[in-house]
Short mmCIF file of C-alpha atoms in Angstrom, two decimals:
data_model
loop_
_atom_site.label_atom_id
_atom_site.label_comp_id
_atom_site.label_asym_id
_atom_site.label_seq_id
_atom_site.Cartn_x
_atom_site.Cartn_y
_atom_site.Cartn_z
CA UNK Z 1 143.94 232.10 66.06
CA UNK Z 2 140.53 234.13 68.12
CA UNK Z 3 137.55 232.81 67.17
CA UNK Z 4 137.06 236.14 65.30
CA UNK Z 5 139.53 235.48 63.35
CA UNK Z 6 138.82 232.13 62.43
CA UNK Z 7 135.36 232.83 61.61
CA UNK Z 8 136.50 235.41 59.43
CA UNK Z 9 138.81 233.56 57.52
CA UNK Z 10 135.48 230.72 57.25
CA UNK Z 11 133.44 233.51 56.17
CA UNK Z 12 135.75 234.70 53.15
CA UNK Z 13 136.40 231.06 51.75
CA UNK Z 14 132.83 231.65 51.02
CA UNK Z 15 130.72 234.44 51.58
CA UNK Z 16 128.26 234.15 48.63
CA UNK Z 17 125.77 232.46 51.05
CA UNK Z 18 124.57 235.87 51.83
CA UNK Z 19 124.00 237.36 48.12
CA UNK Z 20 124.03 234.53 45.71
CA UNK Z 21 124.73 231.52 45.22
CA UNK Z 22 129.94 232.21 40.93
CA UNK Z 23 147.64 225.00 23.52
CA UNK Z 24 150.12 226.46 25.95
CA UNK Z 25 153.52 226.90 26.26
CA UNK Z 26 155.05 227.15 29.92
CA UNK Z 27 157.60 230.06 30.64
CA UNK Z 28 158.03 231.81 27.62
CA UNK Z 29 156.42 235.26 29.19
CA UNK Z 30 153.76 235.68 26.07
CA UNK Z 31 149.91 234.57 26.84
CA UNK Z 32 148.82 231.91 24.33
CA UNK Z 33 145.39 232.48 23.19
CA UNK Z 34 142.57 230.23 23.99
CA UNK Z 35 141.89 227.29 22.20
CA UNK Z 36 139.25 228.36 19.84
CA UNK Z 37 135.95 227.41 20.48
CA UNK Z 38 136.58 226.47 24.08
CA UNK Z 39 134.24 227.18 26.88
CA UNK Z 40 136.33 229.90 28.25
CA UNK Z 41 137.23 231.89 24.82
CA UNK Z 42 132.91 231.45 24.69
CA UNK Z 43 132.63 233.38 28.42
CA UNK Z 44 135.72 235.64 27.44
CA UNK Z 45 133.88 236.65 24.31
CA UNK Z 46 132.84 240.16 25.80
CA UNK Z 47 137.01 240.56 26.24
CA UNK Z 48 138.79 238.53 23.74
CA UNK Z 49 142.52 237.56 24.28
CA UNK Z 50 144.77 239.51 22.85
CA UNK Z 51 148.02 238.76 21.18
CA UNK Z 52 150.54 237.71 22.85
CA UNK Z 53 152.76 241.11 21.48
CA UNK Z 54 150.14 243.14 23.02
CA UNK Z 55 150.55 241.47 25.99
CA UNK Z 56 154.36 241.67 26.09
CA UNK Z 57 154.46 244.76 28.61
CA UNK Z 58 152.69 243.02 31.31
CA UNK Z 59 154.42 239.83 30.79
CA UNK Z 60 157.72 241.32 30.90
CA UNK Z 61 157.66 243.66 33.58
CA UNK Z 62 159.70 243.45 36.67
CA UNK Z 63 158.35 243.26 40.50
CA UNK Z 64 159.90 245.62 42.93
CA UNK Z 65 159.30 244.25 46.24
CA UNK Z 66 159.54 245.85 49.27
CA UNK Z 67 158.81 245.16 53.17
CA UNK Z 68 155.24 244.93 54.28
CA UNK Z 69 155.48 246.11 57.76
CA UNK Z 70 154.78 242.54 58.28
CA UNK Z 71 157.69 240.31 59.38
CA UNK Z 72 159.07 237.67 57.18
CA UNK Z 73 156.61 239.09 54.09
CA UNK Z 74 157.66 241.27 51.16
CA UNK Z 75 154.92 243.38 48.91
CA UNK Z 76 154.97 244.45 45.47
CA UNK Z 77 152.51 245.69 43.28
CA UNK Z 78 151.64 244.02 39.61
CA UNK Z 79 150.37 245.70 36.77
CA UNK Z 80 147.23 244.58 34.13
CA UNK Z 81 145.17 245.56 31.64
CA UNK Z 82 141.96 246.72 33.02
CA UNK Z 83 140.36 245.69 29.72
CA UNK Z 84 141.99 242.48 27.71
CA UNK Z 85 140.72 243.90 24.63
CA UNK Z 86 141.96 247.07 25.19
CA UNK Z 87 145.44 246.04 26.40
CA UNK Z 88 147.16 249.50 25.33
CA UNK Z 89 144.02 251.02 27.68
CA UNK Z 90 143.87 251.74 31.07
CA UNK Z 91 145.62 249.56 33.68
CA UNK Z 92 144.99 247.93 37.02
CA UNK Z 93 147.11 247.57 39.99
CA UNK Z 94 147.08 244.81 41.61
CA UNK Z 95 148.77 243.80 45.42
CA UNK Z 96 151.05 241.13 45.45
CA UNK Z 97 152.64 239.33 48.73
CA UNK Z 98 155.15 236.79 49.53
CA UNK Z 99 157.07 234.77 51.81
CA UNK Z 100 160.17 233.34 50.88
CA UNK Z 101 161.00 229.71 50.64
CA UNK Z 102 162.64 228.66 54.23
CA UNK Z 103 164.33 225.42 53.23
CA UNK Z 104 166.18 222.98 53.02
CA UNK Z 105 165.40 221.17 50.14
CA UNK Z 106 165.43 222.69 46.77
CA UNK Z 107 162.96 225.47 45.67
CA UNK Z 108 160.28 224.00 43.72
CA UNK Z 109 158.42 227.27 42.67
CA UNK Z 110 156.02 229.68 43.69
CA UNK Z 111 152.71 228.67 45.36
CA UNK Z 112 149.80 231.09 44.48
CA UNK Z 113 146.65 231.18 47.18
CA UNK Z 114 143.05 232.05 46.88
CA UNK Z 115 141.05 232.04 50.04
CA UNK Z 116 137.67 231.95 48.13
CA UNK Z 117 134.57 234.66 48.64
CA UNK Z 118 134.56 236.10 46.21
CA UNK Z 119 135.82 238.77 47.60
CA UNK Z 120 138.56 237.16 50.23
CA UNK Z 121 141.66 239.25 50.63
CA UNK Z 122 144.38 236.20 49.24
CA UNK Z 123 146.88 239.10 50.66
CA UNK Z 124 145.49 238.73 54.12
CA UNK Z 125 144.95 235.42 54.12
CA UNK Z 126 148.76 234.75 53.27
CA UNK Z 127 149.86 236.97 55.65
CA UNK Z 128 147.60 235.81 58.46
CA UNK Z 129 147.67 232.04 58.10
CA UNK Z 130 148.92 230.50 54.58
CA UNK Z 131 152.43 231.94 54.98
CA UNK Z 132 152.68 230.83 58.61
CA UNK Z 133 150.12 228.20 58.60
CA UNK Z 134 150.77 226.13 56.13
CA UNK Z 135 153.01 223.03 56.90
CA UNK Z 136 156.30 223.26 57.33
CA UNK Z 137 157.41 221.06 54.34
CA UNK Z 138 155.51 223.14 52.08
CA UNK Z 139 156.46 226.31 52.92
CA UNK Z 140 160.73 225.04 53.23
CA UNK Z 141 159.96 224.56 49.11
CA UNK Z 142 157.83 227.06 48.25
CA UNK Z 143 157.89 230.93 48.17
CA UNK Z 144 153.93 231.13 49.01
CA UNK Z 145 152.43 233.95 47.19
CA UNK Z 146 149.23 235.50 46.96
CA UNK Z 147 147.96 238.41 44.85
CA UNK Z 148 144.33 240.36 45.61
CA UNK Z 149 142.05 239.71 42.44
CA UNK Z 150 140.80 242.67 40.91
CA UNK Z 151 137.72 244.48 43.25
CA UNK Z 152 138.90 242.93 45.89
CA UNK Z 153 141.34 244.07 49.04
CA UNK Z 154 144.24 246.36 48.08
CA UNK Z 155 143.72 245.50 44.07
CA UNK Z 156 141.31 248.56 43.12
CA UNK Z 157 138.73 247.89 45.31
CA UNK Z 158 135.22 247.82 44.40
CA UNK Z 159 133.01 250.10 46.91
CA UNK Z 160 129.50 250.54 47.04
CA UNK Z 161 127.81 251.55 50.32
CA UNK Z 162 128.97 253.42 53.44
CA UNK Z 163 129.19 251.84 56.55
CA UNK Z 164 125.62 252.95 57.88
CA UNK Z 165 124.47 252.35 54.39
CA UNK Z 166 125.82 248.69 54.82
CA UNK Z 167 124.14 248.36 58.26
CA UNK Z 168 120.78 249.20 56.76
CA UNK Z 169 121.44 246.94 53.80
CA UNK Z 170 122.10 243.99 56.30
CA UNK Z 171 118.74 244.13 58.17
CA UNK Z 172 116.58 244.18 55.45
CA UNK Z 173 113.91 241.53 55.97
CA UNK Z 174 115.02 239.01 53.31
CA UNK Z 175 111.50 236.42 53.94
CA UNK Z 176 109.10 238.81 53.07
CA UNK Z 177 105.31 238.51 53.92
CA UNK Z 178 103.68 240.77 51.87
CA UNK Z 179 104.33 243.09 48.50
CA UNK Z 180 105.40 246.18 50.53
CA UNK Z 181 108.24 243.82 52.07
CA UNK Z 182 108.80 242.26 48.34
CA UNK Z 183 109.30 246.15 47.16
CA UNK Z 184 111.47 246.96 50.14
CA UNK Z 185 113.55 243.83 49.71
CA UNK Z 186 114.17 244.39 45.99
CA UNK Z 187 115.04 248.59 46.33
CA UNK Z 188 117.64 247.32 49.15
CA UNK Z 189 119.22 245.79 45.94
CA UNK Z 190 118.93 248.47 44.03
CA UNK Z 191 120.27 250.66 46.05
CA UNK Z 192 123.37 248.30 46.45
CA UNK Z 193 124.03 248.15 42.68
CA UNK Z 194 123.08 251.81 42.01
CA UNK Z 195 125.89 252.25 44.67
CA UNK Z 196 128.73 250.24 43.59
CA UNK Z 197 128.16 251.70 40.15
CA UNK Z 198 128.06 255.12 41.50
CA UNK Z 199 131.54 254.17 43.32
CA UNK Z 200 133.41 251.93 41.28
CA UNK Z 201 131.67 252.22 37.52
CA UNK Z 202 135.49 251.91 35.83
CA UNK Z 203 136.44 248.83 37.47
CA UNK Z 204 133.20 247.21 37.77
CA UNK Z 205 132.77 245.39 34.19
CA UNK Z 206 135.97 243.82 34.28
CA UNK Z 207 136.26 241.73 37.38
CA UNK Z 208 135.29 238.71 36.18
CA UNK Z 209 136.69 235.45 36.95
CA UNK Z 210 138.24 235.10 33.46
CA UNK Z 211 140.09 237.91 33.55
CA UNK Z 212 141.50 237.64 37.34
CA UNK Z 213 142.70 234.16 35.70
CA UNK Z 214 144.44 236.00 33.05
CA UNK Z 215 146.21 238.08 35.75
CA UNK Z 216 147.23 234.72 37.74
CA UNK Z 217 149.14 234.17 34.44
CA UNK Z 218 150.94 237.14 34.08
CA UNK Z 219 151.92 236.88 37.66
CA UNK Z 220 153.22 233.37 37.10
CA UNK Z 221 155.28 234.76 34.09
CA UNK Z 222 156.76 237.16 36.08
CA UNK Z 223 157.54 235.38 38.92
CA UNK Z 224 159.45 233.23 36.62
CA UNK Z 225 157.62 229.87 36.99
CA UNK Z 226 157.11 228.07 33.94
CA UNK Z 227 153.89 226.42 35.69
CA UNK Z 228 151.65 227.77 37.77
CA UNK Z 229 151.42 226.08 41.19
CA UNK Z 230 147.79 226.94 43.48
CA UNK Z 231 145.86 226.10 46.36
CA UNK Z 232 142.35 227.65 46.31
CA UNK Z 233 139.68 226.92 48.79
CA UNK Z 234 135.92 227.61 48.03
CA UNK Z 235 135.38 230.24 44.91
CA UNK Z 236 139.37 230.02 44.72
CA UNK Z 237 138.50 226.34 42.84
CA UNK Z 238 136.67 227.85 39.91
CA UNK Z 239 139.24 230.63 39.81
CA UNK Z 240 142.02 227.53 39.40
CA UNK Z 241 139.60 225.57 37.21
CA UNK Z 242 139.36 228.58 34.85
CA UNK Z 243 142.99 229.18 34.96
CA UNK Z 244 143.29 225.48 33.86
CA UNK Z 245 140.69 225.88 31.41
CA UNK Z 246 142.36 229.09 29.60
CA UNK Z 247 146.02 227.85 29.98
CA UNK Z 248 145.98 224.04 30.59
CA UNK Z 249 149.82 223.56 29.07
CA UNK Z 250 150.95 226.12 32.13
CA UNK Z 251 148.82 224.04 35.40
CA UNK Z 252 151.27 222.67 37.74
CA UNK Z 253 150.20 221.64 41.16
CA UNK Z 254 146.59 223.01 41.12
CA UNK Z 255 144.78 221.92 44.47
CA UNK Z 256 140.89 222.82 44.64
CA UNK Z 257 139.88 222.50 47.92
CA UNK Z 258 135.63 223.10 48.39
CA UNK Z 259 135.20 222.73 44.60
CA UNK Z 260 132.88 224.70 43.20
CA UNK Z 261 130.92 223.49 39.82
CA UNK Z 262 131.02 225.64 37.02
CA UNK Z 263 128.38 223.64 35.30
CA UNK Z 264 125.65 224.75 37.03
CA UNK Z 265 123.27 228.37 36.54
CA UNK Z 266 122.93 231.01 39.24
CA UNK Z 267 120.00 229.41 40.46
CA UNK Z 268 120.69 225.96 41.08
CA UNK Z 269 123.91 227.09 43.01
CA UNK Z 270 122.17 228.68 45.24
CA UNK Z 271 119.70 226.15 45.73
CA UNK Z 272 122.69 223.51 46.40
CA UNK Z 273 124.33 225.75 48.85
CA UNK Z 274 121.10 226.00 50.31
CA UNK Z 275 120.66 222.39 50.96
CA UNK Z 276 124.77 222.27 52.12
CA UNK Z 277 123.83 225.00 55.13
CA UNK Z 278 120.86 222.73 55.67
CA UNK Z 279 122.89 219.57 56.25
CA UNK Z 280 125.80 221.64 58.44
CA UNK Z 281 122.77 222.84 60.68
CA UNK Z 282 121.59 219.53 60.69
CA UNK Z 283 125.07 218.22 61.96
CA UNK Z 284 125.16 220.89 64.14
CA UNK Z 285 121.84 220.23 65.72
CA UNK Z 286 122.37 216.56 66.02
CA UNK Z 287 125.61 217.60 68.34
CA UNK Z 288 123.79 220.05 70.25
CA UNK Z 289 120.58 218.12 71.11
CA UNK Z 290 123.46 215.45 73.23
CA UNK Z 291 124.29 218.69 75.43
CA UNK Z 292 122.16 219.57 78.24
CA UNK Z 293 122.83 223.37 77.54
CA UNK Z 294 121.43 223.23 74.15
CA UNK Z 295 119.40 226.42 73.20
CA UNK Z 296 117.62 224.02 70.88
CA UNK Z 297 115.89 221.63 73.32
CA UNK Z 298 117.22 218.02 73.33
CA UNK Z 299 114.92 216.52 71.64
CA UNK Z 300 115.37 215.39 68.10
CA UNK Z 301 117.39 217.15 65.10
CA UNK Z 302 113.78 218.13 63.71
CA UNK Z 303 112.87 219.79 66.61
CA UNK Z 304 115.74 221.85 66.72
CA UNK Z 305 115.05 222.77 63.92
CA UNK Z 306 111.55 223.95 64.49
CA UNK Z 307 113.02 225.73 67.81
CA UNK Z 308 115.59 227.77 65.42
CA UNK Z 309 113.06 228.54 63.21
CA UNK Z 310 110.18 229.77 65.87
CA UNK Z 311 113.05 231.93 66.86
CA UNK Z 312 114.11 233.63 63.70
CA UNK Z 313 110.01 234.51 63.48
CA UNK Z 314 110.05 235.57 66.85
CA UNK Z 315 113.13 237.83 65.42
CA UNK Z 316 110.85 239.18 62.68
CA UNK Z 317 108.17 240.38 64.76
CA UNK Z 318 110.27 241.55 67.63
CA UNK Z 319 113.84 242.36 67.07
CA UNK Z 320 116.34 241.20 69.98
CA UNK Z 321 118.04 243.97 71.63
CA UNK Z 322 122.12 244.12 71.54
CA UNK Z 323 123.30 246.79 73.58
CA UNK Z 324 123.55 249.33 70.75
CA UNK Z 325 121.24 251.01 68.14
CA UNK Z 326 121.15 248.12 65.81
CA UNK Z 327 119.00 245.54 66.86
CA UNK Z 328 118.81 241.58 66.11
CA UNK Z 329 116.38 241.19 63.32
CA UNK Z 330 115.52 237.90 61.56
CA UNK Z 331 118.67 238.76 58.76
CA UNK Z 332 121.25 239.43 61.00
CA UNK Z 333 119.99 236.36 63.12
CA UNK Z 334 120.03 234.16 60.28
CA UNK Z 335 123.47 235.52 59.17
CA UNK Z 336 125.31 234.81 62.71
CA UNK Z 337 123.80 231.37 62.47
CA UNK Z 338 124.80 230.75 58.85
CA UNK Z 339 128.40 232.17 60.28
CA UNK Z 340 129.09 229.05 62.54
CA UNK Z 341 128.19 226.87 59.65
CA UNK Z 342 131.19 227.07 58.19
CA UNK Z 343 133.80 225.61 60.76
CA UNK Z 344 132.44 223.35 63.76
CA UNK Z 345 134.84 224.60 66.10
CA UNK Z 346 132.46 227.70 66.02
CA UNK Z 347 129.62 225.38 67.52
CA UNK Z 348 130.34 225.99 71.00
CA UNK Z 349 130.44 229.53 70.24
CA UNK Z 350 126.76 229.91 68.57
CA UNK Z 351 125.16 227.64 71.14
CA UNK Z 352 126.25 230.17 73.75
CA UNK Z 353 125.18 233.01 71.33
CA UNK Z 354 121.65 231.58 70.58
CA UNK Z 355 120.98 231.11 74.52
CA UNK Z 356 121.78 234.71 75.31
CA UNK Z 357 119.87 235.52 72.31
CA UNK Z 358 116.71 233.72 73.01
CA UNK Z 359 116.95 235.09 76.05
CA UNK Z 360 117.08 238.69 75.09
CA UNK Z 361 120.03 239.58 74.64
CA UNK Z 362 121.50 239.38 70.58
CA UNK Z 363 124.99 240.79 71.02
CA UNK Z 364 126.83 237.44 70.70
CA UNK Z 365 124.69 236.46 67.60
CA UNK Z 366 125.23 239.76 66.13
CA UNK Z 367 129.18 239.89 66.38
CA UNK Z 368 128.97 236.40 64.61
CA UNK Z 369 126.68 238.27 61.98
CA UNK Z 370 129.58 241.09 62.18
CA UNK Z 371 132.20 238.34 61.51
CA UNK Z 372 130.66 237.01 58.25
CA UNK Z 373 130.16 240.37 57.09
CA UNK Z 374 133.61 241.52 58.13
CA UNK Z 375 132.18 244.92 59.85
CA UNK Z 376 134.39 246.55 61.89
CA UNK Z 377 134.09 247.55 65.63
CA UNK Z 378 134.09 251.41 64.19
CA UNK Z 379 131.40 250.35 62.09
CA UNK Z 380 132.91 250.32 58.02
CA UNK Z 381 133.47 247.07 56.60
CA UNK Z 382 135.94 245.54 54.38
CA UNK Z 383 135.03 245.38 50.52
CA UNK Z 384 134.32 241.86 50.83
CA UNK Z 385 130.33 241.71 50.00
CA UNK Z 386 130.96 244.61 47.63
CA UNK Z 387 133.55 242.50 45.30
CA UNK Z 388 131.55 239.35 45.89
CA UNK Z 389 128.63 240.67 44.23
CA UNK Z 390 130.68 242.71 41.61
CA UNK Z 391 132.33 239.11 40.78
CA UNK Z 392 129.09 236.70 41.11
CA UNK Z 393 127.08 238.96 39.06
CA UNK Z 394 129.51 239.08 36.02
CA UNK Z 395 129.96 235.36 35.89
CA UNK Z 396 126.68 234.04 35.84
CA UNK Z 397 123.41 235.77 34.84
CA UNK Z 398 120.83 236.25 37.35
CA UNK Z 399 119.10 233.92 39.15
CA UNK Z 400 115.81 235.85 38.75
CA UNK Z 401 114.76 237.72 36.12
CA UNK Z 402 112.14 239.66 38.84
CA UNK Z 403 110.66 239.44 42.42
CA UNK Z 404 107.94 236.69 41.02
CA UNK Z 405 110.50 234.59 39.85
CA UNK Z 406 112.06 234.77 43.57
CA UNK Z 407 108.87 233.89 45.34
CA UNK Z 408 108.14 231.17 43.02
CA UNK Z 409 111.32 229.15 43.38
CA UNK Z 410 111.12 229.80 47.44
CA UNK Z 411 109.38 226.84 47.63
CA UNK Z 412 112.09 224.57 46.08
CA UNK Z 413 114.65 226.12 48.36
CA UNK Z 414 111.84 225.39 51.42
CA UNK Z 415 112.47 221.69 50.11
CA UNK Z 416 116.12 221.12 50.60
CA UNK Z 417 116.24 223.72 53.88
CA UNK Z 418 113.19 224.29 55.84
CA UNK Z 419 115.48 226.23 58.26
CA UNK Z 420 116.79 228.57 55.63
CA UNK Z 421 115.23 228.14 52.58
CA UNK Z 422 112.92 230.99 51.88
CA UNK Z 423 115.80 233.72 53.10
CA UNK Z 424 118.54 232.12 50.90
CA UNK Z 425 115.97 231.99 48.08
CA UNK Z 426 115.16 235.72 48.11
CA UNK Z 427 119.04 236.63 48.68
CA UNK Z 428 119.88 235.44 45.24
CA UNK Z 429 117.71 238.05 43.86
CA UNK Z 430 120.64 240.94 44.11
CA UNK Z 431 122.02 239.89 41.00
CA UNK Z 432 118.53 240.80 38.70
CA UNK Z 433 119.46 244.28 39.69
CA UNK Z 434 123.11 244.66 38.60
CA UNK Z 435 124.28 247.43 36.25
CA UNK Z 436 127.16 245.62 34.39
CA UNK Z 437 125.82 242.75 32.19
CA UNK Z 438 127.39 239.19 32.81
CA UNK Z 439 130.32 237.86 30.61
CA UNK Z 440 130.38 234.21 31.99
CA UNK Z 441 127.74 231.12 31.32
CA UNK Z 442 127.69 228.07 33.45
CA UNK Z 443 129.65 225.82 31.33
CA UNK Z 444 131.68 222.12 31.90
CA UNK Z 445 135.64 222.93 32.75
CA UNK Z 446 137.48 219.84 31.06
CA UNK Z 447 141.08 221.62 30.80
CA UNK Z 448 142.33 218.82 28.06
CA UNK Z 449 145.87 218.43 28.41
CA UNK Z 450 146.20 219.96 32.14
CA UNK Z 451 148.49 218.01 34.71
CA UNK Z 452 147.23 216.26 37.50
CA UNK Z 453 144.58 218.25 39.20
CA UNK Z 454 143.62 217.54 42.79
CA UNK Z 455 140.16 218.44 43.86
CA UNK Z 456 139.04 218.19 47.36
CA UNK Z 457 135.52 217.68 48.71
CA UNK Z 458 134.04 217.66 52.53
CA UNK Z 459 130.93 215.46 53.09
CA UNK Z 460 128.92 217.94 54.91
CA UNK Z 461 130.97 221.15 53.70
CA UNK Z 462 128.09 223.91 54.05
CA UNK Z 463 128.72 226.50 51.29
CA UNK Z 464 130.47 224.07 48.73
CA UNK Z 465 128.50 220.92 48.84
CA UNK Z 466 130.23 217.67 48.16
CA UNK Z 467 128.70 217.07 45.12
CA UNK Z 468 129.88 220.06 43.41
CA UNK Z 469 133.49 218.51 44.01
CA UNK Z 470 132.45 215.01 42.97
CA UNK Z 471 131.05 217.03 39.50
CA UNK Z 472 134.08 219.06 39.25
CA UNK Z 473 136.87 215.95 39.73
CA UNK Z 474 134.60 214.21 36.85
CA UNK Z 475 134.44 216.88 34.59
CA UNK Z 476 138.44 217.66 34.57
CA UNK Z 477 139.95 215.40 32.49
CA UNK Z 478 142.92 215.10 34.73
CA UNK Z 479 141.15 215.74 37.84
CA UNK Z 480 141.30 213.57 40.96
CA UNK Z 481 138.89 213.49 43.73
CA UNK Z 482 139.98 213.12 47.46
CA UNK Z 483 137.06 212.88 50.22
CA UNK Z 484 136.81 214.01 53.51
CA UNK Z 485 134.13 212.77 55.32
CA UNK Z 486 133.46 215.63 57.94
CA UNK Z 487 132.25 218.70 58.76
CA UNK Z 488 132.73 222.31 58.14
CA UNK Z 489 134.00 224.39 54.74
CA UNK Z 490 137.18 223.08 52.81
CA UNK Z 491 139.51 220.49 54.12
CA UNK Z 492 143.33 221.20 54.03
CA UNK Z 493 145.42 222.32 57.22
CA UNK Z 494 141.85 221.89 59.43
CA UNK Z 495 142.82 218.65 61.30
CA UNK Z 496 143.00 215.72 59.30
CA UNK Z 497 146.53 214.26 59.58
CA UNK Z 498 144.86 212.10 55.87
CA UNK Z 499 144.28 214.75 54.06
CA UNK Z 500 146.93 217.03 54.93
CA UNK Z 501 149.23 214.40 53.95
CA UNK Z 502 147.81 213.18 50.63
CA UNK Z 503 147.84 217.21 49.51
CA UNK Z 504 151.67 217.92 50.68
CA UNK Z 505 152.69 214.67 49.06
CA UNK Z 506 151.14 215.87 45.95
CA UNK Z 507 152.60 219.86 46.23
CA UNK Z 508 155.79 218.22 46.77
CA UNK Z 509 156.08 215.06 44.49
CA UNK Z 510 153.36 215.99 42.32
CA UNK Z 511 151.62 212.72 42.74
CA UNK Z 512 148.30 213.17 43.36
CA UNK Z 513 146.12 210.05 45.75
CA UNK Z 514 144.48 206.95 44.18
CA UNK Z 515 141.15 207.73 43.01
CA UNK Z 516 138.33 207.25 45.64
CA UNK Z 517 140.66 208.07 48.87
CA UNK Z 518 138.53 208.92 51.43
CA UNK Z 519 140.13 210.50 54.91
CA UNK Z 520 137.97 211.15 58.16
#
């Protein structure tokens, strides 16, 4: 897998950094309503669960599998109601893909995978990694399956801006110095939101995590599984936990890797994530300053942070040429650095990119930013960032009511991250202008009655701080925490035999590791 693809998978796993930052019986083929008074029921009040009879046509549908054009994979289309409050109304069509269990050994069932985002294509993740890269014993016993969530990838994708409009959006200064720059940033968020409403107004109010979790239960039943087996990374952990809250009796083996904390507000999520990127940068800097080619000097970690801030300030005043019409200003330079924080394997690439950018040639750091945004060489963009905002802005009320609130919050962000704080504080302004009112609220998820759920946390995860994994595992009535003492975003399949063995054992035997298990 080349470095560009590796970074794309990492950015997909939690792309929210640049925007924000958010009694059942199995196998019957009918949707059970949420438990009265549950947090999920309250969260879904704007779209209440219909009766099982109203959803029978969806739970009883048959998938027509066809060749995907990718060797070894099959594809199909799943139907679901656009609005669960109106199951006889318009439908959404969701892209599904699978690779069949290879054997030997008895097939356990389907293993649904989601790479996070929100906005990451699960189908791309399956066909590009999980369906061929998950451990062979797991692929032997499971059909590995993916569905692009509503609004994402091939499933009624949210669209907001043209390629040139998105280029302009990604270059807007996110560390405004005066009233004019504040207004320019706010105007960019308003244009983004208006573009989403204009191009995707029908689906935009119906891409919440609760609705996607309900879609997953339809898919579970259509695949013939009494229980949902699932591996979710990053935002995918919130999706998996939401499923467990809605349908605790249908939980099979759920792995939630790089966990989010559903009890936090948008403001707290963004601030905690900002602290996570600071932690990751300090780990990068500690490694960098020991190397003679470190572009941030060979002194202390603090000095390296000051050197990076000085570089960012310089690009704000005088963008770096890249060999194309786009120059490397502060916003794109910051995004390029953040992209490399997701995986320590990208640190050498970041050192080289920073060396070249500080020397006056910004194409390598721009390539890192483009990978984060999923910008193609032809100037087009995948819908990752559009779907990211659409889901996050429905799932939680906005972090701020206006730009003044963002300005007031910035010092608290700077306190947890001297390097990234101001920019990420202002980035959280985007949902302030969203055209669809949030239907979700922060709340604890306990999923009472669910089978054991495995939560995996990485101690120096940049995008989903370790304390989120501790919190989610503590909230879930049947949660067990597996800790990876290391760097990077998520842990399963990233090189730790200890983590992989524990997760594989759980998936294959249903036995989670002992509480408090740590890996390195």
